[in-house]
Amino acid sequence: MNDFLATVPFDLYELSLFHLVAEHGSFTKAGEILGRSQPAVSLQIQRLEELVDEPLLNRNGRNLELSDAGNNLYGYANQILSLNDLAISELSKSAVSGK
């Protein structure tokens, strides 16, 4: 079981959070959307950076920009989150029956 978990390291919540940070260019804004504090958001992004062993964001004062690794992860995150949404949508349709 541990080998399986080692091959599935990304958490959907962390990917969603990263996606929001990338979209809004702000830890604070992403935190406001999800009801989390800025330090909590920053900690989650640090976890992702430790996981991929590269910085995902270039921090210049208050400005955040995606690093090369961040751009790559952003593309994958879009695909993973879209597939997750599609799976939930498709599977929840089958739970509804009748007219």
XYZ file of N, CA and C in Angstrom:
297
model
N 0.815 -1.196 0.000
C 0.000 0.000 0.000
C 0.863 1.266 0.000
N 1.987 1.242 0.713
C 2.844 2.409 0.757
C 3.423 2.741 -0.610
N 3.731 1.723 -1.428
C 4.235 1.979 -2.776
C 3.188 2.706 -3.607
N 1.934 2.307 -3.454
C 0.856 2.974 -4.183
C 0.759 4.433 -3.779
N 0.791 4.706 -2.496
C 0.687 6.086 -2.031
C 1.855 6.933 -2.498
N 3.004 6.330 -2.662
C 4.165 7.080 -3.133
C 3.995 7.525 -4.574
N 3.136 6.846 -5.340
C 2.928 7.224 -6.734
C 1.751 8.172 -6.905
N 1.037 8.487 -5.829
C -0.116 9.387 -5.897
C 0.093 10.517 -4.879
N 1.085 11.373 -5.118
C 1.424 12.357 -4.095
C 0.567 13.620 -4.082
N -0.088 13.966 -5.186
C -0.806 15.232 -5.221
C -2.158 15.131 -4.548
N -2.438 16.109 -3.742
C -3.711 16.230 -3.060
C -4.571 17.202 -3.874
N -5.815 16.839 -4.142
C -6.690 17.696 -4.952
C -6.904 19.059 -4.318
N -7.001 19.084 -3.005
C -7.184 20.370 -2.331
C -5.966 21.263 -2.561
N -4.775 20.704 -2.411
C -3.565 21.496 -2.622
C -3.456 21.963 -4.069
N -3.820 21.098 -5.013
C -3.795 21.512 -6.421
C -4.807 22.618 -6.672
N -5.983 22.514 -6.067
C -7.003 23.566 -6.216
C -6.501 24.880 -5.643
N -5.867 24.795 -4.497
C -5.323 25.987 -3.862
C -4.231 26.608 -4.717
N -3.339 25.775 -5.220
C -2.285 26.262 -6.101
C -2.888 26.934 -7.336
N -3.915 26.321 -7.893
C -4.586 26.874 -9.065
C -5.145 28.260 -8.762
N -5.781 28.412 -7.609
C -6.330 29.717 -7.217
C -5.230 30.754 -7.025
N -4.140 30.365 -6.390
C -3.021 31.287 -6.197
C -2.480 31.730 -7.556
N -2.326 30.784 -8.468
C -1.818 31.107 -9.800
C -2.788 32.021 -10.550
N -4.071 31.735 -10.454
C -5.082 32.543 -11.154
C -5.143 33.974 -10.632
N -5.049 34.118 -9.323
C -5.219 35.436 -8.699
C -3.909 36.123 -8.352
N -2.804 35.378 -8.441
C -1.507 35.967 -8.131
C -1.378 36.416 -6.689
N -2.106 35.732 -5.792
C -2.122 36.180 -4.401
C -2.492 35.042 -3.462
N -1.685 34.879 -2.413
C -2.028 33.935 -1.353
C -3.272 34.419 -0.611
N -3.308 35.727 -0.372
C -4.411 36.309 0.391
C -5.735 36.122 -0.323
N -5.791 36.419 -1.617
C -7.035 36.286 -2.379
C -7.486 34.831 -2.429
N -6.560 33.915 -2.665
C -6.903 32.490 -2.685
C -7.448 32.069 -1.328
N -6.833 32.557 -0.261
C -7.299 32.241 1.082
C -8.684 32.786 1.356
N -8.953 34.003 0.884
C -10.279 34.597 1.067
C -11.349 33.762 0.376
N -11.053 33.284 -0.816
C -12.013 32.479 -1.577
C -12.334 31.181 -0.838
N -11.314 30.583 -0.219
C -11.493 29.292 0.453
C -11.697 29.402 1.961
N -11.692 30.611 2.476
C -11.865 30.785 3.913
C -10.652 30.345 4.717
N -9.480 30.547 4.151
C -8.223 30.193 4.819
C -7.382 31.439 5.014
N -6.503 31.385 5.988
C -5.600 32.507 6.218
C -4.466 32.481 5.199
N -3.832 33.631 5.017
C -2.693 33.723 4.101
C -1.571 32.784 4.532
N -1.238 32.698 5.836
C -0.178 31.766 6.230
C -0.530 30.304 5.939
N -1.801 29.942 6.072
C -2.217 28.564 5.777
C -2.043 28.259 4.295
N -2.387 29.217 3.451
C -2.224 29.049 2.001
C -0.741 28.926 1.672
N 0.058 29.780 2.243
C 1.502 29.751 2.004
C 2.095 28.402 2.407
N 1.645 27.856 3.520
C 2.132 26.558 3.981
C 1.784 25.449 2.987
N 0.580 25.462 2.447
C 0.175 24.447 1.468
C 1.031 24.544 0.206
N 1.309 25.759 -0.231
C 2.145 25.943 -1.425
C 3.562 25.449 -1.130
N 4.058 25.713 0.067
C 5.384 25.216 0.449
C 5.417 23.693 0.414
N 4.344 23.038 0.834
C 4.277 21.573 0.780
C 4.395 21.078 -0.656
N 3.674 21.744 -1.560
C 3.765 21.350 -2.968
C 5.177 21.569 -3.501
N 5.794 22.681 -3.112
C 7.158 22.964 -3.558
C 8.132 21.906 -3.028
N 7.928 21.456 -1.806
C 8.770 20.396 -1.257
C 8.543 19.088 -2.006
N 7.301 18.836 -2.378
C 6.960 17.611 -3.086
C 7.655 17.541 -4.445
N 7.622 18.651 -5.187
C 8.250 18.655 -6.513
C 9.725 19.067 -6.448
N 10.162 19.477 -5.274
C 11.552 19.861 -5.032
C 12.008 21.011 -5.918
N 11.068 21.929 -6.178
C 11.379 23.131 -6.955
C 10.428 24.242 -6.540
N 10.867 25.486 -6.654
C 9.931 26.582 -6.385
C 8.859 26.635 -7.478
N 7.626 26.840 -7.077
C 6.517 26.940 -8.026
C 6.182 28.385 -8.360
N 6.586 29.271 -7.467
C 6.289 30.686 -7.635
C 7.550 31.506 -7.454
N 7.659 32.549 -8.242
C 8.709 33.540 -8.043
C 8.070 34.696 -7.292
N 8.609 34.989 -6.129
C 8.050 36.029 -5.278
C 8.903 37.282 -5.388
N 8.315 38.339 -5.881
C 8.985 39.633 -5.973
C 8.161 40.634 -5.178
N 8.481 40.749 -3.889
C 7.670 41.604 -3.029
C 6.275 41.027 -2.920
N 5.273 41.800 -3.339
C 3.884 41.338 -3.291
C 3.454 40.654 -4.584
N 4.313 40.680 -5.594
C 3.965 40.067 -6.875
C 4.373 38.600 -6.904
N 3.461 37.767 -7.396
C 3.734 36.345 -7.561
C 3.641 35.995 -9.033
N 4.635 35.281 -9.513
C 4.622 34.780 -10.878
C 4.983 33.307 -10.835
N 4.430 32.551 -11.765
C 4.746 31.125 -11.835
C 6.172 30.929 -12.334
N 6.890 30.032 -11.681
C 8.204 29.626 -12.165
C 7.983 28.644 -13.323
N 9.057 28.164 -13.915
C 8.912 27.157 -14.972
C 8.206 25.915 -14.439
N 8.612 25.455 -13.258
C 7.956 24.295 -12.646
C 6.501 24.616 -12.321
N 6.242 25.844 -11.891
C 4.877 26.272 -11.596
C 3.999 26.268 -12.830
N 4.547 26.716 -13.954
C 3.797 26.672 -15.217
C 3.465 25.240 -15.608
N 4.430 24.349 -15.441
C 4.182 22.940 -15.749
C 3.101 22.366 -14.843
N 3.224 22.615 -13.547
C 2.237 22.084 -12.610
C 0.864 22.700 -12.859
N 0.828 23.969 -13.212
C -0.445 24.635 -13.488
C -1.192 23.930 -14.635
N -0.472 23.565 -15.667
C -1.088 22.838 -16.777
C -1.635 21.488 -16.336
N -0.837 20.766 -15.563
C -1.298 19.475 -15.055
C -2.467 19.648 -14.092
N -2.383 20.651 -13.239
C -3.469 20.902 -12.277
C -4.774 21.170 -13.006
N -4.723 21.955 -14.076
C -5.940 22.213 -14.863
C -6.539 20.908 -15.369
N -5.703 20.040 -15.890
C -6.188 18.762 -16.424
C -6.744 17.867 -15.314
N -6.006 17.756 -14.220
C -6.432 16.896 -13.112
C -7.737 17.395 -12.517
N -7.834 18.695 -12.276
C -9.051 19.253 -11.672
C -10.235 19.150 -12.630
N -9.995 19.320 -13.918
C -11.073 19.165 -14.904
C -11.569 17.729 -14.946
N -10.638 16.763 -14.924
C -11.040 15.354 -14.904
C -11.806 15.007 -13.627
N -11.375 15.573 -12.527
C -12.080 15.355 -11.266
C -13.511 15.881 -11.364
N -13.667 17.090 -11.888
C -15.008 17.675 -12.048
C -15.864 16.834 -12.982
N -15.270 16.356 -14.074
C -16.002 15.529 -15.036
C -16.448 14.217 -14.396
N -15.560 13.585 -13.653
C -15.903 12.325 -12.987
C -17.049 12.523 -12.003
N -16.980 13.572 -11.217
C -18.057 13.839 -10.261
C -19.362 14.105 -10.988
N -19.300 14.882 -12.043
C -20.496 15.205 -12.814
C -21.111 13.957 -13.431
N -20.288 13.144 -14.060
C -20.786 11.937 -14.719
C -21.324 10.914 -13.721
N -20.618 10.722 -12.646
C -21.040 9.733 -11.670
C -22.279 10.175 -10.895
N -22.416 11.455 -10.664
C -23.592 11.925 -9.936
C -24.833 11.866 -10.807
N -24.686 11.913 -12.137
C -25.830 11.770 -13.050
C -26.452 10.388 -12.916
N -25.607 9.380 -12.725
C -26.119 8.011 -12.653
C -26.888 7.751 -11.359
N -26.662 8.600 -10.357
C -27.360 8.411 -9.085
C -28.814 8.906 -9.155
N -29.116 9.735 -10.152
C -30.467 10.280 -10.299
C -31.226 9.403 -11.269
N -32.445 8.991 -10.879
C -33.252 8.154 -11.765
C -34.694 8.645 -11.736
N -35.454 8.203 -12.700
C -36.867 8.579 -12.768
C -37.070 9.796 -13.639
N -38.323 10.266 -13.652
C -38.674 11.425 -14.484
C -38.943 12.643 -13.659
